[in-house]
Each structure stands twice: as structure tokens, then as C-alpha cells.
mmCIF file of C-alpha atoms in Angstrom:
data_model
loop_
_atom_site.group_PDB
_atom_site.id
_atom_site.type_symbol
_atom_site.label_atom_id
_atom_site.label_comp_id
_atom_site.label_asym_id
_atom_site.label_seq_id
_atom_site.Cartn_x
_atom_site.Cartn_y
_atom_site.Cartn_z
ATOM 1 C CA UNK A 1 9.142 -8.369 22.222
ATOM 2 C CA UNK A 2 10.227 -10.755 19.031
ATOM 3 C CA UNK A 3 7.999 -10.054 15.868
ATOM 4 C CA UNK A 4 8.218 -11.583 12.504
ATOM 5 C CA UNK A 5 6.884 -9.100 9.512
ATOM 6 C CA UNK A 6 6.033 -11.311 6.686
ATOM 7 C CA UNK A 7 5.215 -9.764 3.574
ATOM 8 C CA UNK A 8 4.968 -10.992 -0.240
ATOM 9 C CA UNK A 9 5.921 -7.504 -1.403
ATOM 10 C CA UNK A 10 10.086 -6.781 -2.678
ATOM 11 C CA UNK A 11 10.992 -5.063 0.341
ATOM 12 C CA UNK A 12 13.771 -2.248 -1.515
ATOM 13 C CA UNK A 13 11.051 -1.442 -4.121
ATOM 14 C CA UNK A 14 8.750 1.604 -4.170
ATOM 15 C CA UNK A 15 5.562 1.167 -2.717
ATOM 16 C CA UNK A 16 3.032 1.521 -0.121
ATOM 17 C CA UNK A 17 3.009 -1.906 1.601
ATOM 18 C CA UNK A 18 7.034 -1.948 1.482
ATOM 19 C CA UNK A 19 6.897 1.666 3.068
ATOM 20 C CA UNK A 20 4.686 0.643 5.571
ATOM 21 C CA UNK A 21 6.580 -2.785 6.686
ATOM 22 C CA UNK A 22 9.663 -0.283 6.973
ATOM 23 C CA UNK A 23 8.125 2.166 9.091
ATOM 24 C CA UNK A 24 6.685 -0.360 11.550
ATOM 25 C CA UNK A 25 9.872 -2.529 11.680
ATOM 26 C CA UNK A 26 12.036 0.674 12.464
ATOM 27 C CA UNK A 27 9.477 2.188 15.024
ATOM 28 C CA UNK A 28 9.473 -1.434 16.693
ATOM 29 C CA UNK A 29 13.317 -1.634 16.815
ATOM 30 C CA UNK A 30 13.366 1.820 18.328
ATOM 31 C CA UNK A 31 10.785 0.554 21.212
ATOM 32 C CA UNK A 32 13.407 -2.191 21.953
ATOM 33 C CA UNK A 33 11.794 -4.943 20.305
ATOM 34 C CA UNK A 34 13.324 -7.424 17.412
ATOM 35 C CA UNK A 35 11.635 -6.975 14.300
ATOM 36 C CA UNK A 36 12.751 -9.428 11.390
ATOM 37 C CA UNK A 37 11.311 -8.656 8.184
ATOM 38 C CA UNK A 38 10.675 -11.907 5.890
ATOM 39 C CA UNK A 39 9.889 -11.615 2.276
ATOM 40 C CA UNK A 40 10.961 -12.712 -1.293
ATOM 41 C CA UNK A 41 14.327 -10.928 -2.533
ATOM 42 C CA UNK A 42 16.273 -11.264 -5.324
ATOM 43 C CA UNK A 43 19.287 -12.174 -3.850
ATOM 44 C CA UNK A 44 20.764 -12.569 -0.595
ATOM 45 C CA UNK A 45 20.300 -10.049 2.321
ATOM 46 C CA UNK A 46 23.269 -8.313 4.243
ATOM 47 C CA UNK A 47 20.711 -7.452 6.884
ATOM 48 C CA UNK A 48 20.655 -9.653 9.309
ATOM 49 C CA UNK A 49 16.950 -8.351 9.958
ATOM 50 C CA UNK A 50 15.909 -9.010 6.825
ATOM 51 C CA UNK A 51 15.347 -12.753 5.502
ATOM 52 C CA UNK A 52 14.951 -13.518 2.161
ATOM 53 C CA UNK A 53 12.221 -16.138 0.854
ATOM 54 C CA UNK A 54 12.130 -18.946 -1.836
ATOM 55 C CA UNK A 55 11.457 -17.329 -5.145
ATOM 56 C CA UNK A 56 10.171 -18.916 -8.507
ATOM 57 C CA UNK A 57 12.583 -18.995 -11.042
ATOM 58 C CA UNK A 58 9.854 -18.560 -14.106
ATOM 59 C CA UNK A 59 7.079 -15.775 -12.238
ATOM 60 C CA UNK A 60 7.644 -11.976 -11.573
ATOM 61 C CA UNK A 61 4.179 -10.663 -11.134
ATOM 62 C CA UNK A 62 4.712 -6.755 -11.621
ATOM 63 C CA UNK A 63 8.350 -7.694 -11.810
ATOM 64 C CA UNK A 64 8.384 -8.732 -8.326
ATOM 65 C CA UNK A 65 10.473 -11.870 -7.180
ATOM 66 C CA UNK A 66 7.285 -14.198 -6.283
ATOM 67 C CA UNK A 67 7.660 -16.362 -2.809
ATOM 68 C CA UNK A 68 7.515 -19.884 -4.001
ATOM 69 C CA UNK A 69 6.707 -23.546 -3.643
ATOM 70 C CA UNK A 70 4.319 -22.871 -0.530
ATOM 71 C CA UNK A 71 6.347 -25.973 0.966
ATOM 72 C CA UNK A 72 9.697 -24.520 1.021
ATOM 73 C CA UNK A 73 8.722 -20.992 2.337
ATOM 74 C CA UNK A 74 6.573 -22.617 5.135
ATOM 75 C CA UNK A 75 9.766 -24.862 6.007
ATOM 76 C CA UNK A 76 12.182 -21.614 6.061
ATOM 77 C CA UNK A 77 9.582 -19.943 7.567
ATOM 78 C CA UNK A 78 8.900 -22.667 10.544
ATOM 79 C CA UNK A 79 12.823 -23.151 11.065
ATOM 80 C CA UNK A 80 13.316 -19.284 11.108
ATOM 81 C CA UNK A 81 10.716 -18.901 13.897
ATOM 82 C CA UNK A 82 11.925 -21.345 16.036
ATOM 83 C CA UNK A 83 15.554 -20.393 16.068
ATOM 84 C CA UNK A 84 14.650 -16.891 16.548
ATOM 85 C CA UNK A 85 12.267 -17.732 19.286
ATOM 86 C CA UNK A 86 9.577 -15.697 17.500
ATOM 87 C CA UNK A 87 6.439 -14.564 19.991
ATOM 88 C CA UNK A 88 3.851 -13.472 17.307
ATOM 89 C CA UNK A 89 3.541 -12.994 13.545
ATOM 90 C CA UNK A 90 2.407 -10.169 11.727
ATOM 91 C CA UNK A 91 1.496 -10.878 8.084
ATOM 92 C CA UNK A 92 0.946 -8.048 5.379
ATOM 93 C CA UNK A 93 0.354 -9.510 2.466
ATOM 94 C CA UNK A 94 -2.378 -12.384 0.663
ATOM 95 C CA UNK A 95 0.018 -14.475 -1.479
ATOM 96 C CA UNK A 96 2.631 -17.306 -0.564
ATOM 97 C CA UNK A 97 4.718 -15.718 1.984
ATOM 98 C CA UNK A 98 1.629 -14.785 4.258
ATOM 99 C CA UNK A 99 0.315 -18.117 3.642
ATOM 100 C CA UNK A 100 3.334 -19.694 4.661
ATOM 101 C CA UNK A 101 3.982 -17.850 7.601
ATOM 102 C CA UNK A 102 0.383 -18.191 8.863
ATOM 103 C CA UNK A 103 0.805 -22.472 8.040
ATOM 104 C CA UNK A 104 4.073 -22.337 10.188
ATOM 105 C CA UNK A 105 2.341 -19.823 12.791
ATOM 106 C CA UNK A 106 -0.318 -22.465 12.946
ATOM 107 C CA UNK A 107 2.388 -25.726 13.510
ATOM 108 C CA UNK A 108 4.084 -24.132 16.084
ATOM 109 C CA UNK A 109 1.206 -22.414 18.092
ATOM 110 C CA UNK A 110 2.184 -18.975 17.443
ATOM 111 C CA UNK A 111 -0.269 -16.013 17.167
ATOM 112 C CA UNK A 112 -1.147 -14.383 13.830
ATOM 113 C CA UNK A 113 -1.773 -10.643 13.363
ATOM 114 C CA UNK A 114 -2.710 -9.642 9.764
ATOM 115 C CA UNK A 115 -2.730 -6.201 8.291
ATOM 116 C CA UNK A 116 -5.257 -5.676 5.108
ATOM 117 C CA UNK A 117 -3.223 -3.229 3.085
ATOM 118 C CA UNK A 118 -5.822 -3.118 0.092
ATOM 119 C CA UNK A 119 -8.493 -4.553 -2.124
ATOM 120 C CA UNK A 120 -6.952 -7.679 -4.147
ATOM 121 C CA UNK A 121 -10.466 -7.885 -5.728
ATOM 122 C CA UNK A 122 -9.572 -4.484 -7.579
ATOM 123 C CA UNK A 123 -5.750 -5.637 -8.316
ATOM 124 C CA UNK A 124 -6.325 -9.138 -9.588
ATOM 125 C CA UNK A 125 -9.187 -7.477 -11.773
ATOM 126 C CA UNK A 126 -6.745 -4.830 -13.402
ATOM 127 C CA UNK A 127 -3.312 -6.766 -13.528
ATOM 128 C CA UNK A 128 -3.752 -10.341 -13.710
ATOM 129 C CA UNK A 129 -4.013 -11.504 -17.098
ATOM 130 C CA UNK A 130 -7.582 -13.005 -17.843
ATOM 131 C CA UNK A 131 -8.660 -11.978 -14.222
ATOM 132 C CA UNK A 132 -11.820 -14.409 -15.091
ATOM 133 C CA UNK A 133 -9.699 -17.531 -15.364
ATOM 134 C CA UNK A 134 -6.800 -16.905 -13.473
ATOM 135 C CA UNK A 135 -8.516 -15.916 -10.421
ATOM 136 C CA UNK A 136 -9.482 -19.156 -10.512
ATOM 137 C CA UNK A 137 -6.339 -20.694 -10.144
ATOM 138 C CA UNK A 138 -5.186 -18.484 -7.531
ATOM 139 C CA UNK A 139 -8.135 -18.966 -5.173
ATOM 140 C CA UNK A 140 -7.858 -22.657 -5.348
ATOM 141 C CA UNK A 141 -3.711 -22.518 -4.682
ATOM 142 C CA UNK A 142 -4.989 -20.038 -1.678
ATOM 143 C CA UNK A 143 -7.566 -22.575 -0.501
ATOM 144 C CA UNK A 144 -5.069 -25.163 -0.195
ATOM 145 C CA UNK A 145 -3.052 -23.494 2.413
ATOM 146 C CA UNK A 146 -6.061 -21.214 4.228
ATOM 147 C CA UNK A 147 -9.453 -22.734 3.930
ATOM 148 C CA UNK A 148 -12.321 -20.668 2.569
ATOM 149 C CA UNK A 149 -15.101 -23.295 3.213
ATOM 150 C CA UNK A 150 -18.496 -22.219 4.073
ATOM 151 C CA UNK A 151 -17.409 -18.665 3.391
ATOM 152 C CA UNK A 152 -20.221 -17.198 1.205
ATOM 153 C CA UNK A 153 -20.318 -13.802 -0.569
ATOM 154 C CA UNK A 154 -23.440 -12.138 -2.183
ATOM 155 C CA UNK A 155 -23.833 -10.132 -5.095
ATOM 156 C CA UNK A 156 -25.496 -7.446 -3.397
ATOM 157 C CA UNK A 157 -22.757 -4.606 -3.166
ATOM 158 C CA UNK A 158 -20.998 -2.607 -6.662
ATOM 159 C CA UNK A 159 -17.919 -4.281 -5.202
ATOM 160 C CA UNK A 160 -19.136 -7.945 -4.708
ATOM 161 C CA UNK A 161 -21.239 -7.341 -8.301
ATOM 162 C CA UNK A 162 -19.018 -10.154 -10.154
ATOM 163 C CA UNK A 163 -17.970 -13.317 -10.100
ATOM 164 C CA UNK A 164 -14.247 -12.390 -10.170
ATOM 165 C CA UNK A 165 -14.748 -10.146 -7.479
ATOM 166 C CA UNK A 166 -16.485 -12.194 -4.989
ATOM 167 C CA UNK A 167 -14.137 -15.135 -5.710
ATOM 168 C CA UNK A 168 -11.486 -13.035 -4.424
ATOM 169 C CA UNK A 169 -13.746 -11.308 -1.745
ATOM 170 C CA UNK A 170 -13.674 -15.291 -0.350
ATOM 171 C CA UNK A 171 -9.675 -15.014 -0.130
ATOM 172 C CA UNK A 172 -9.722 -12.130 1.422
ATOM 173 C CA UNK A 173 -12.290 -13.350 4.002
ATOM 174 C CA UNK A 174 -10.760 -16.819 4.382
ATOM 175 C CA UNK A 175 -7.181 -15.095 5.567
ATOM 176 C CA UNK A 176 -9.159 -13.031 7.519
ATOM 177 C CA UNK A 177 -10.845 -15.906 9.203
ATOM 178 C CA UNK A 178 -7.342 -17.986 9.687
ATOM 179 C CA UNK A 179 -5.924 -15.161 11.733
ATOM 180 C CA UNK A 180 -6.145 -13.964 15.497
ATOM 181 C CA UNK A 181 -6.415 -10.265 14.935
ATOM 182 C CA UNK A 182 -7.171 -8.082 11.744
ATOM 183 C CA UNK A 183 -5.909 -4.340 11.465
ATOM 184 C CA UNK A 184 -6.833 -2.329 8.432
ATOM 185 C CA UNK A 185 -5.450 1.047 8.281
ATOM 186 C CA UNK A 186 -8.728 3.046 7.291
ATOM 187 C CA UNK A 187 -12.431 2.973 8.610
ATOM 188 C CA UNK A 188 -14.051 2.722 5.316
ATOM 189 C CA UNK A 189 -12.236 -0.618 4.220
ATOM 190 C CA UNK A 190 -12.969 -1.974 7.562
ATOM 191 C CA UNK A 191 -16.687 -1.517 7.346
ATOM 192 C CA UNK A 192 -16.655 -3.190 4.434
ATOM 193 C CA UNK A 193 -14.694 -6.352 5.699
ATOM 194 C CA UNK A 194 -17.084 -6.545 8.884
ATOM 195 C CA UNK A 195 -20.039 -6.150 6.415
ATOM 196 C CA UNK A 196 -19.024 -9.239 4.483
ATOM 197 C CA UNK A 197 -18.833 -11.162 7.447
ATOM 198 C CA UNK A 198 -15.420 -10.876 8.961
ATOM 199 C CA UNK A 199 -15.711 -12.342 12.783
ATOM 200 C CA UNK A 200 -11.885 -11.924 14.067
ATOM 201 C CA UNK A 201 -11.444 -9.004 15.953
ATOM 202 C CA UNK A 202 -10.533 -6.198 13.509
ATOM 203 C CA UNK A 203 -8.970 -2.744 14.159
ATOM 204 C CA UNK A 204 -8.465 0.397 12.644
ATOM 205 C CA UNK A 205 -4.834 1.221 12.845
ATOM 206 C CA UNK A 206 -3.351 4.104 10.995
ATOM 207 C CA UNK A 207 -0.059 3.670 9.515
ATOM 208 C CA UNK A 208 2.673 6.274 9.870
ATOM 209 C CA UNK A 209 6.005 7.559 8.884
ATOM 210 C CA UNK A 210 9.435 6.510 10.651
ATOM 211 C CA UNK A 211 11.152 8.923 12.703
ATOM 212 C CA UNK A 212 14.249 8.662 10.546
ATOM 213 C CA UNK A 213 12.407 9.413 7.255
ATOM 214 C CA UNK A 214 10.805 12.762 9.226
ATOM 215 C CA UNK A 215 14.323 13.528 10.243
ATOM 216 C CA UNK A 216 15.851 13.403 6.395
ATOM 217 C CA UNK A 217 12.976 15.091 5.299
ATOM 218 C CA UNK A 218 13.737 17.925 7.610
ATOM 219 C CA UNK A 219 12.361 21.582 8.365
ATOM 220 C CA UNK A 220 9.746 22.472 4.995
ATOM 221 C CA UNK A 221 7.631 25.220 4.854
ATOM 222 C CA UNK A 222 4.680 26.088 3.313
ATOM 223 C CA UNK A 223 4.251 26.252 -1.029
ATOM 224 C CA UNK A 224 3.461 29.212 -2.430
ATOM 225 C CA UNK A 225 3.329 29.200 -6.057
ATOM 226 C CA UNK A 226 4.236 33.046 -7.625
ATOM 227 C CA UNK A 227 2.741 34.510 -10.712
ATOM 228 C CA UNK A 228 4.680 33.267 -13.979
ATOM 229 C CA UNK A 229 6.207 29.862 -12.087
ATOM 230 C CA UNK A 230 5.549 26.446 -13.026
ATOM 231 C CA UNK A 231 3.177 24.580 -11.456
ATOM 232 C CA UNK A 232 5.260 21.458 -10.056
ATOM 233 C CA UNK A 233 3.372 18.472 -9.848
ATOM 234 C CA UNK A 234 4.149 14.949 -8.565
ATOM 235 C CA UNK A 235 2.403 11.267 -8.826
ATOM 236 C CA UNK A 236 4.006 8.701 -7.160
ATOM 237 C CA UNK A 237 3.358 4.890 -6.928
ATOM 238 C CA UNK A 238 2.788 1.977 -8.989
ATOM 239 C CA UNK A 239 2.486 2.294 -12.485
ATOM 240 C CA UNK A 240 -0.309 -0.412 -12.522
ATOM 241 C CA UNK A 241 -3.890 0.005 -13.980
ATOM 242 C CA UNK A 242 -5.806 0.013 -10.642
ATOM 243 C CA UNK A 243 -3.707 3.240 -9.797
ATOM 244 C CA UNK A 244 -5.436 4.759 -13.097
ATOM 245 C CA UNK A 245 -1.996 6.271 -14.386
ATOM 246 C CA UNK A 246 -3.869 7.104 -17.864
ATOM 247 C CA UNK A 247 -6.174 9.310 -15.827
ATOM 248 C CA UNK A 248 -3.497 11.823 -14.760
ATOM 249 C CA UNK A 249 -1.814 11.353 -18.279
ATOM 250 C CA UNK A 250 -5.032 12.646 -19.836
ATOM 251 C CA UNK A 251 -5.796 14.894 -17.522
ATOM 252 C CA UNK A 252 -2.152 16.640 -18.089
ATOM 253 C CA UNK A 253 -2.926 17.105 -21.728
ATOM 254 C CA UNK A 254 -5.738 19.839 -20.569
ATOM 255 C CA UNK A 255 -3.470 20.989 -17.720
ATOM 256 C CA UNK A 256 -3.064 25.245 -17.844
ATOM 257 C CA UNK A 257 0.368 26.423 -19.723
ATOM 258 C CA UNK A 258 3.593 25.853 -17.303
ATOM 259 C CA UNK A 259 1.925 22.740 -14.959
ATOM 260 C CA UNK A 260 4.443 19.851 -15.182
ATOM 261 C CA UNK A 261 3.831 16.361 -13.914
ATOM 262 C CA UNK A 262 6.612 14.373 -12.454
ATOM 263 C CA UNK A 263 5.886 10.392 -12.444
ATOM 264 C CA UNK A 264 7.931 8.259 -9.912
ATOM 265 C CA UNK A 265 7.302 4.498 -10.355
ATOM 266 C CA UNK A 266 6.916 1.631 -12.051
ATOM 267 C CA UNK A 267 5.107 -1.701 -12.760
ATOM 268 C CA UNK A 268 2.850 -3.344 -15.815
ATOM 269 C CA UNK A 269 1.440 0.040 -17.631
ATOM 270 C CA UNK A 270 4.949 2.025 -17.695
ATOM 271 C CA UNK A 271 4.600 1.489 -21.656
ATOM 272 C CA UNK A 272 1.269 2.300 -21.977
ATOM 273 C CA UNK A 273 1.561 5.120 -19.690
ATOM 274 C CA UNK A 274 4.701 6.448 -21.422
ATOM 275 C CA UNK A 275 3.319 6.003 -25.179
ATOM 276 C CA UNK A 276 -0.222 8.228 -23.532
ATOM 277 C CA UNK A 277 2.431 10.839 -22.092
ATOM 278 C CA UNK A 278 4.484 11.577 -25.351
ATOM 279 C CA UNK A 279 2.845 14.491 -26.046
ATOM 280 C CA UNK A 280 2.038 15.405 -22.582
ATOM 281 C CA UNK A 281 3.942 17.557 -19.780
ATOM 282 C CA UNK A 282 4.576 14.855 -18.138
ATOM 283 C CA UNK A 283 8.234 13.241 -17.444
ATOM 284 C CA UNK A 284 8.340 9.265 -16.291
ATOM 285 C CA UNK A 285 11.334 8.884 -13.892
ATOM 286 C CA UNK A 286 10.677 5.369 -13.449
ATOM 287 C CA UNK A 287 11.924 3.288 -10.064
ATOM 288 C CA UNK A 288 13.683 6.034 -8.005
ATOM 289 C CA UNK A 289 15.509 6.158 -4.568
ATOM 290 C CA UNK A 290 13.060 6.934 -1.427
ATOM 291 C CA UNK A 291 15.019 9.780 -0.756
ATOM 292 C CA UNK A 292 15.127 11.499 -4.623
ATOM 293 C CA UNK A 293 11.058 10.752 -4.281
ATOM 294 C CA UNK A 294 11.014 12.969 -1.324
ATOM 295 C CA UNK A 295 12.944 15.130 -2.273
ATOM 296 C CA UNK A 296 10.802 15.728 -5.200
ATOM 297 C CA UNK A 297 7.735 15.791 -2.826
ATOM 298 C CA UNK A 298 9.335 18.673 -0.994
ATOM 299 C CA UNK A 299 9.609 20.794 -4.145
ATOM 300 C CA UNK A 300 6.315 20.346 -5.594
ATOM 301 C CA UNK A 301 3.029 22.375 -5.447
ATOM 302 C CA UNK A 302 0.593 19.246 -5.306
ATOM 303 C CA UNK A 303 0.775 15.508 -5.029
ATOM 304 C CA UNK A 304 -2.202 14.053 -7.602
ATOM 305 C CA UNK A 305 -3.845 10.651 -6.554
ATOM 306 C CA UNK A 306 -5.236 9.256 -9.405
ATOM 307 C CA UNK A 307 -6.756 5.909 -7.822
ATOM 308 C CA UNK A 308 -10.547 4.818 -7.588
ATOM 309 C CA UNK A 309 -12.063 2.613 -5.407
ATOM 310 C CA UNK A 310 -8.887 0.816 -4.832
ATOM 311 C CA UNK A 311 -6.646 2.580 -1.905
ATOM 312 C CA UNK A 312 -7.123 1.833 1.688
ATOM 313 C CA UNK A 313 -4.693 4.303 3.367
ATOM 314 C CA UNK A 314 -1.921 5.605 0.542
ATOM 315 C CA UNK A 315 1.481 5.530 2.222
ATOM 316 C CA UNK A 316 2.390 8.332 -0.171
ATOM 317 C CA UNK A 317 -0.323 10.354 1.121
ATOM 318 C CA UNK A 318 1.181 10.180 4.711
ATOM 319 C CA UNK A 319 4.482 11.264 2.989
ATOM 320 C CA UNK A 320 2.616 14.370 1.874
ATOM 321 C CA UNK A 321 1.759 15.186 5.009
ATOM 322 C CA UNK A 322 5.331 14.914 6.006
ATOM 323 C CA UNK A 323 6.687 17.067 3.414
ATOM 324 C CA UNK A 324 3.627 19.680 3.210
ATOM 325 C CA UNK A 325 2.557 18.697 -0.259
ATOM 326 C CA UNK A 326 -0.994 19.374 -0.944
ATOM 327 C CA UNK A 327 -2.917 16.527 -2.528
ATOM 328 C CA UNK A 328 -5.649 16.417 -5.624
ATOM 329 C CA UNK A 329 -7.604 13.058 -5.356
ATOM 330 C CA UNK A 330 -10.005 11.485 -7.019
ATOM 331 C CA UNK A 331 -11.524 8.854 -4.511
ATOM 332 C CA UNK A 332 -13.755 10.559 -1.768
ATOM 333 C CA UNK A 333 -12.951 7.444 0.713
ATOM 334 C CA UNK A 334 -9.725 8.974 1.018
ATOM 335 C CA UNK A 335 -11.085 12.044 2.421
ATOM 336 C CA UNK A 336 -10.148 10.020 5.888
ATOM 337 C CA UNK A 337 -6.954 10.087 5.485
ATOM 338 C CA UNK A 338 -5.906 13.613 4.273
ATOM 339 C CA UNK A 339 -5.966 16.420 7.145
ATOM 340 C CA UNK A 340 -8.709 18.982 7.363
ATOM 341 C CA UNK A 341 -8.265 21.572 4.729
ATOM 342 C CA UNK A 342 -4.585 19.707 3.281
ATOM 343 C CA UNK A 343 -6.602 18.224 0.020
ATOM 344 C CA UNK A 344 -9.036 18.847 -2.941
ATOM 345 C CA UNK A 345 -11.412 16.310 -3.813
ATOM 346 C CA UNK A 346 -11.816 16.940 -8.310
ATOM 347 C CA UNK A 347 -15.099 17.240 -8.740
ATOM 348 C CA UNK A 348 -15.544 14.192 -10.898
ATOM 349 C CA UNK A 349 -13.175 11.279 -10.912
ATOM 350 C CA UNK A 350 -12.152 11.502 -14.521
ATOM 351 C CA UNK A 351 -9.456 13.402 -16.395
ATOM 352 C CA UNK A 352 -11.707 16.055 -16.752
ATOM 353 C CA UNK A 353 -12.305 16.389 -13.332
ATOM 354 C CA UNK A 354 -8.485 16.476 -12.438
ATOM 355 C CA UNK A 355 -7.855 18.997 -15.081
ATOM 356 C CA UNK A 356 -10.448 21.359 -13.737
ATOM 357 C CA UNK A 357 -9.256 21.178 -10.667
ATOM 358 C CA UNK A 358 -5.769 22.162 -11.837
ATOM 359 C CA UNK A 359 -7.017 24.706 -13.700
ATOM 360 C CA UNK A 360 -8.735 26.476 -10.780
ATOM 361 C CA UNK A 361 -5.792 26.207 -8.218
ATOM 362 C CA UNK A 362 -3.265 27.791 -10.986
ATOM 363 C CA UNK A 363 -5.987 30.634 -10.896
ATOM 364 C CA UNK A 364 -5.939 30.532 -7.122
ATOM 365 C CA UNK A 365 -2.228 30.071 -5.719
ATOM 366 C CA UNK A 366 -3.501 30.716 -1.893
ATOM 367 C CA UNK A 367 -5.779 27.731 -2.131
ATOM 368 C CA UNK A 368 -2.184 25.796 -2.434
ATOM 369 C CA UNK A 369 -0.636 27.802 0.262
ATOM 370 C CA UNK A 370 -3.560 27.123 2.631
ATOM 371 C CA UNK A 371 -3.848 23.435 2.128
ATOM 372 C CA UNK A 372 0.176 23.031 2.082
ATOM 373 C CA UNK A 373 -0.362 24.993 5.882
ATOM 374 C CA UNK A 374 -2.747 22.407 6.797
ATOM 375 C CA UNK A 375 -0.510 19.771 6.103
ATOM 376 C CA UNK A 376 2.403 21.063 8.221
ATOM 377 C CA UNK A 377 0.220 21.661 11.106
ATOM 378 C CA UNK A 378 -0.669 17.857 10.995
ATOM 379 C CA UNK A 379 3.187 16.736 10.719
ATOM 380 C CA UNK A 380 3.237 15.598 14.019
ATOM 381 C CA UNK A 381 0.175 13.470 14.087
ATOM 382 C CA UNK A 382 1.522 11.242 10.956
ATOM 383 C CA UNK A 383 4.886 10.071 13.197
ATOM 384 C CA UNK A 384 4.929 6.112 13.239
ATOM 385 C CA UNK A 385 4.185 4.970 17.226
ATOM 386 C CA UNK A 386 4.251 1.259 17.805
ATOM 387 C CA UNK A 387 2.099 1.418 21.029
ATOM 388 C CA UNK A 388 -1.218 0.879 19.528
ATOM 389 C CA UNK A 389 0.049 -2.251 17.513
ATOM 390 C CA UNK A 390 1.930 -3.719 20.499
ATOM 391 C CA UNK A 391 -1.108 -3.821 22.678
ATOM 392 C CA UNK A 392 -2.909 -5.819 19.641
ATOM 393 C CA UNK A 393 0.303 -8.240 19.967
ATOM 394 C CA UNK A 394 0.058 -8.393 23.773
ATOM 395 C CA UNK A 395 -3.667 -9.011 23.178
ATOM 396 C CA UNK A 396 -3.330 -12.233 20.794
ATOM 397 C CA UNK A 397 -0.480 -13.490 22.825
ATOM 398 C CA UNK A 398 -2.304 -13.384 25.993
ATOM 399 C CA UNK A 399 -5.021 -15.365 24.177
#
């Protein structure tokens, strides 16, 4: 098959969607299929399997190149889909690269699969300036590409309680309605989509780690924490409010002596996080190459995830499994991502809860070893395998 993977996220940067798209593309190619990635790029790509899309010269949200204008993006995608004889389009975001792909696919009578990677209602609330205003513009622009006519979202759940949240849920529901099949990496998010009225077929399909990355990680051993040895903790992801890095920093100020956190990632909350971390045992490394991040995870004792009610299936948690690294997390929904026995749910999702659990683990190092062994036992289950997604592709092509 010839598959177009379309995303608004800049592929070379550190992030869960970027990692998931890269893993999927490599696994599809390894299985003998053609997988072309389309995304906004800062400069033309040297990779023939990565096609850059037109970008805005003035707007760079989260310092990412932004696919623009809708007409130019749609025109490029239509031309490329035709020239490359694409069989199925697979979108991975909710902005104008993905919207242009949906419009171009409809024009060419091509089927579309969409992976809903995350909650844009939470993202927009935390990242956009004046979200009560800017989401109106965003929803209007989205609606000009994919109609939300007739979609109603009730204020009857905690996550749809505000007008801004309902506006963004209408965007997600409209995009789900405009495609032939929706993929969701976690059951908890899939249940929310169905509960809000998605009638397009929805499949829960976990992400995975591509075989070459597992090969680069190599053999790993269960973590041990000796008496007097520093407790090495890592935090990996986008430095953005919805990821709650400030909760990690506040917790670190109450960590036991000898515990240290290395933070890998960049984003709009970088400056605020750096100021808060000035007196904490925290080192901010900024954006880093993927191999460097994996090396840090291999040598750490614990990964901390501080997000709450946002993440769907964090790719960094799958990388933790691949490196045998136990996970301390705040969001009960993420328990479905962590293998049984491989992680620790903080007693409360705030800084005090994280700090209390780190102190407990410092006093019970065997718990870290047992969790690491559980992660290693699950390692074979997180390799990216394309069979299930290829079945979805075949179903939409046949329909």
C-alpha cells in the first residue's frame, strides 16, 4: 500500500506525536509498504519519504513551523497524493496540515484514517493566549475546512463544563465525523469520544516503539539503587502548562537529599520552569537528540510524569518500558499504559503527592528494582507492529 501520514507537528523535534508517526512510518516500510510523511518543515527535507508543507512566515506556536495557508497546503497535498498514487491518508493532528489532507483526500475520493493523539480542549486552554477568545477564531477556521454543523456538546461532564472546552470538543467531533475511521491509543479517551457522540468506527490501537530504536537501546538491566547512591530521576516532554512541569519542580524542592531530576524538552513554559527550578535539584537540558534522551532514560532510576487529565498514551512511557525504567505518574487514567507492577501512582496528583512517593521509594529501593523488572518483562509487547493498522487501512479502502 501507499500511505500518506500527515501531521502538523514538526517531525525532527522531541514529542509524542512525532515519535509515534516516525515509529509507524518505519514499521510500515519494514513491512514492505510505502509510507510518506507530510508535515510543516523549517527547511526542505533531504529525505525523499518526508515532504515539507507550506508554512506561515509569522506564526510559530510553541516554536513549531505552522502549516499555512489552508489553500496552499491543500493544493500541495492534492498534487503529491496524485503523483505518489496514495491509497489511504492517515492524519495525526487537528490543525491545517491534517485538515488540508482531509479536504484533498475528499477531492480525490481517498479514504482517511485519523489518529486522535490528545485532548486539544486541554491543550488550547493551557497554551493559547486568551483561550476564551482565540478558540473562537480557531474553531471558526477549523469549521471552514471541516464542518461542525449540527454537532452539540452538553455541559454534563467535568471535561465539557466550560464553553471553551465544548468549543474544542466540537472541533474534535467534527474531525472524527469527516474521516472514515478513528484510531485512539487508549481506552479512556476512546470512551470519551464515543460518549460525546462519535459514530465513525473507533478502534483502540496502541502505539509502539520501532524495532531500530529498540536495537539502539540494546540490552538493559533492572535498576538497583544502592545505599548512598544518588536517585536519578528524568522528566521528558514538551515544557508546556498542560504537562505541569511546575508541579514537578515544586515536588523536587521536597525530594530527599541526593535525588536529582534531569528535564529533557522545550516549550512555552521553559522560562517559567527555569525560574522555578533555580533553587531545586533540577537540571533543564532543553531539546535534545532522541538518542541522548534514551541514554538518559537507560541510566536513570525513575521517570516522572506530572500531567493530569491530558495525555492519551504518552510515548515516553512506552520508551520507559523499552529502557526498563519505572514510572511515577499522577493521572489514574495512565495506569492502562503502564505494565502491571511497572509504576507508581502518586497518592495525590499534586507536588506533595509526588514528593511523598519519591521519599518512599528512596527508603524502599527494592520497589524500584521490582518495578524495573516488570517493565523489562513487558518489553516485547511494545514493539511497533503494523498488522492492526494495515487491517484498518484495508477496511477503509474496501469501503
